[in-house]
Short mmCIF file of C-alpha atoms in Angstrom, two decimals:
data_model
loop_
_atom_site.label_atom_id
_atom_site.label_comp_id
_atom_site.label_asym_id
_atom_site.label_seq_id
_atom_site.Cartn_x
_atom_site.Cartn_y
_atom_site.Cartn_z
CA UNK U 1095 -36.34 13.01 -66.51
CA UNK U 1096 -37.40 15.17 -63.69
CA UNK U 1097 -35.02 17.94 -62.12
CA UNK U 1098 -34.01 17.45 -58.39
CA UNK U 1099 -36.12 20.59 -57.46
CA UNK U 1100 -39.43 18.85 -58.12
CA UNK U 1101 -38.69 15.57 -56.42
CA UNK U 1102 -38.19 15.37 -52.52
CA UNK U 1103 -37.73 12.42 -50.17
CA UNK U 1104 -37.29 11.77 -46.54
CA UNK U 1105 -34.22 10.16 -45.08
CA UNK U 1106 -34.37 6.30 -45.34
CA UNK U 1107 -35.43 4.69 -41.88
CA UNK U 1108 -34.71 1.15 -41.11
CA UNK U 1109 -36.05 -1.24 -38.37
CA UNK U 1110 -35.43 -4.88 -37.40
CA UNK U 1111 -38.29 -7.13 -38.08
CA UNK U 1112 -39.03 -8.41 -34.65
CA UNK U 1113 -42.66 -9.40 -35.16
CA UNK U 1114 -44.70 -11.38 -37.53
CA UNK U 1115 -48.51 -11.08 -36.35
CA UNK U 1116 -51.41 -12.99 -38.30
CA UNK U 1117 -55.10 -13.02 -38.18
CA UNK U 1118 -58.01 -14.27 -40.20
CA UNK U 1119 -60.71 -11.85 -41.29
CA UNK U 1120 -64.08 -13.40 -41.95
CA UNK U 1121 -66.48 -10.96 -44.04
CA UNK U 1122 -69.89 -11.79 -45.17
CA UNK U 1123 -70.53 -9.98 -48.43
CA UNK U 1124 -74.01 -8.86 -49.70
CA UNK U 1125 -73.33 -9.70 -53.12
CA UNK U 1126 -71.58 -8.13 -56.02
CA UNK U 1127 -69.79 -5.12 -54.85
CA UNK U 1128 -66.99 -3.53 -52.75
CA UNK U 1129 -66.80 -3.93 -48.93
CA UNK U 1130 -64.41 -1.46 -46.94
CA UNK U 1131 -61.80 -3.25 -45.04
CA UNK U 1132 -59.89 -0.41 -44.06
CA UNK U 1133 -61.16 0.19 -40.44
CA UNK U 1134 -60.59 -3.69 -39.76
CA UNK U 1135 -57.13 -3.50 -41.20
CA UNK U 1136 -56.50 -0.50 -38.89
CA UNK U 1137 -57.96 -2.45 -35.96
CA UNK U 1138 -55.54 -5.33 -36.73
CA UNK U 1139 -52.37 -2.94 -36.65
CA UNK U 1140 -53.51 -1.85 -33.31
CA UNK U 1141 -54.06 -5.09 -32.00
CA UNK U 1142 -50.70 -6.38 -33.07
CA UNK U 1143 -49.23 -3.29 -31.58
CA UNK U 1144 -47.48 -2.82 -34.84
CA UNK U 1145 -44.95 0.16 -35.32
CA UNK U 1146 -43.11 0.00 -38.67
CA UNK U 1147 -43.33 -2.40 -41.33
CA UNK U 1148 -45.69 -4.08 -43.74
CA UNK U 1149 -49.38 -5.19 -43.67
CA UNK U 1150 -50.26 -8.00 -46.23
CA UNK U 1151 -53.77 -8.90 -47.02
CA UNK U 1152 -54.34 -12.15 -48.89
CA UNK U 1153 -57.89 -13.27 -50.03
CA UNK U 1154 -58.43 -16.91 -49.91
CA UNK U 1155 -60.82 -17.24 -52.86
CA UNK U 1156 -60.84 -17.20 -56.67
CA UNK U 1157 -64.16 -15.10 -57.44
CA UNK U 1158 -63.43 -12.31 -55.07
CA UNK U 1159 -60.37 -9.89 -55.00
CA UNK U 1160 -58.75 -6.87 -52.91
CA UNK U 1161 -58.12 -3.51 -54.26
CA UNK U 1162 -56.97 -0.15 -52.74
CA UNK U 1163 -59.59 2.68 -54.44
CA UNK U 1164 -61.05 5.86 -53.50
CA UNK U 1165 -63.04 6.19 -50.55
CA UNK U 1166 -64.43 9.70 -51.27
CA UNK U 1167 -66.93 9.45 -54.10
CA UNK U 1168 -68.88 6.30 -54.02
CA UNK U 1169 -69.63 6.83 -57.76
CA UNK U 1170 -66.15 5.59 -58.22
CA UNK U 1171 -66.94 2.06 -56.91
CA UNK U 1172 -70.21 1.91 -59.20
CA UNK U 1173 -68.16 2.73 -62.35
CA UNK U 1174 -65.30 0.46 -61.56
CA UNK U 1175 -68.21 -2.41 -60.90
CA UNK U 1176 -69.70 -1.41 -64.45
CA UNK U 1177 -66.06 -1.56 -65.97
CA UNK U 1178 -65.44 -4.99 -64.74
CA UNK U 1179 -68.89 -6.07 -66.09
CA UNK U 1180 -68.01 -4.87 -69.37
CA UNK U 1181 -64.63 -6.69 -69.51
CA UNK U 1182 -66.08 -10.12 -68.29
CA UNK U 1183 -69.94 -10.09 -69.15
CA UNK U 1184 -72.26 -12.84 -68.04
CA UNK U 1185 -73.82 -15.04 -70.71
CA UNK U 1186 -70.75 -14.60 -72.96
CA UNK U 1187 -70.76 -18.24 -73.82
CA UNK U 1188 -68.21 -19.27 -71.24
CA UNK U 1189 -67.62 -22.93 -70.91
CA UNK U 1190 -67.09 -22.88 -67.11
CA UNK U 1191 -70.56 -22.20 -65.71
CA UNK U 1192 -70.81 -24.80 -63.03
CA UNK U 1193 -72.21 -22.20 -60.34
CA UNK U 1194 -74.09 -20.06 -62.80
CA UNK U 1195 -73.61 -17.26 -65.47
CA UNK U 1196 -71.66 -15.02 -63.03
CA UNK U 1197 -68.98 -18.02 -62.21
CA UNK U 1198 -66.41 -17.71 -64.94
CA UNK U 1199 -66.91 -13.75 -65.08
CA UNK U 1200 -65.99 -13.83 -61.30
CA UNK U 1201 -62.80 -15.60 -61.91
CA UNK U 1202 -61.89 -13.45 -65.03
CA UNK U 1203 -62.61 -10.15 -62.78
CA UNK U 1204 -60.35 -11.72 -59.85
CA UNK U 1205 -57.75 -12.23 -62.34
CA UNK U 1206 -57.74 -8.72 -63.74
CA UNK U 1207 -57.61 -7.26 -60.00
CA UNK U 1208 -55.51 -8.70 -57.02
CA UNK U 1209 -55.75 -11.69 -54.40
CA UNK U 1210 -53.23 -9.89 -52.22
CA UNK U 1211 -51.97 -6.29 -51.31
CA UNK U 1212 -49.23 -4.81 -49.17
CA UNK U 1213 -49.55 -1.48 -47.32
CA UNK U 1214 -46.75 0.01 -45.32
CA UNK U 1215 -47.29 0.70 -41.72
CA UNK U 1216 -45.47 3.88 -40.56
CA UNK U 1217 -45.43 4.72 -36.68
CA UNK U 1218 -48.43 2.45 -35.92
CA UNK U 1219 -50.72 3.67 -38.78
CA UNK U 1220 -51.49 2.41 -42.33
CA UNK U 1221 -49.69 4.78 -44.69
CA UNK U 1222 -52.73 5.16 -47.04
CA UNK U 1223 -53.14 8.30 -49.02
CA UNK U 1224 -55.79 10.57 -47.87
CA UNK U 1225 -58.45 9.07 -50.62
CA UNK U 1226 -57.33 5.45 -50.32
CA UNK U 1227 -59.26 2.81 -48.90
CA UNK U 1228 -58.77 -1.04 -48.95
CA UNK U 1229 -61.79 -3.03 -50.50
CA UNK U 1230 -62.86 -6.68 -50.72
CA UNK U 1231 -64.46 -6.75 -54.12
CA UNK U 1232 -67.15 -9.58 -54.58
CA UNK U 1233 -67.59 -10.62 -58.03
CA UNK U 1234 -70.49 -13.12 -57.37
CA UNK U 1235 -74.09 -11.84 -57.63
CA UNK U 1236 -75.20 -13.72 -54.32
CA UNK U 1237 -73.64 -13.42 -50.78
CA UNK U 1238 -70.71 -15.03 -49.86
CA UNK U 1239 -68.59 -15.66 -46.68
CA UNK U 1240 -64.83 -14.61 -47.53
CA UNK U 1241 -61.78 -14.90 -45.59
CA UNK U 1242 -58.89 -12.70 -45.53
CA UNK U 1243 -55.37 -13.27 -44.28
CA UNK U 1244 -53.94 -10.08 -42.57
CA UNK U 1245 -50.14 -10.53 -41.74
CA UNK U 1246 -47.94 -7.82 -40.30
CA UNK U 1247 -44.21 -8.04 -40.36
CA UNK U 1248 -42.16 -5.32 -38.64
CA UNK U 1249 -41.35 -3.91 -35.53
CA UNK U 1250 -43.67 -3.30 -32.57
CA UNK U 1251 -44.32 -0.80 -30.06
#
């Protein structure tokens, strides 16, 4: 239990959700790895004239995923790719290998990560932390065209 002196919070604020704005973001990935979507998400918030609410991102695939991760040191993304490869290695005798040895590991990696994210929007800005970015994680070895649904629900400016 923490003492009241070490925890602070701002007064709650409330808005009436008057806006639902949606868009489909299409991204061509270079193959396995991370693609930063933060600037595209921020651009959508501006275009939607969003003020306060929530941005939901949903990827429409089963072999790619979304995550919020550190944006300062690129070695974090390298290590995350290594960790996922160790958790779901190729050529491990998977039954489902219709599209190649990276097929089933890609599905497992998606299950271990996320297909949707929600980011608060405060005063027209994504409420991400200083070192946070939104990433599409491509789990397949070859390039793919991926679709992400962006949806803001909240008040507009």
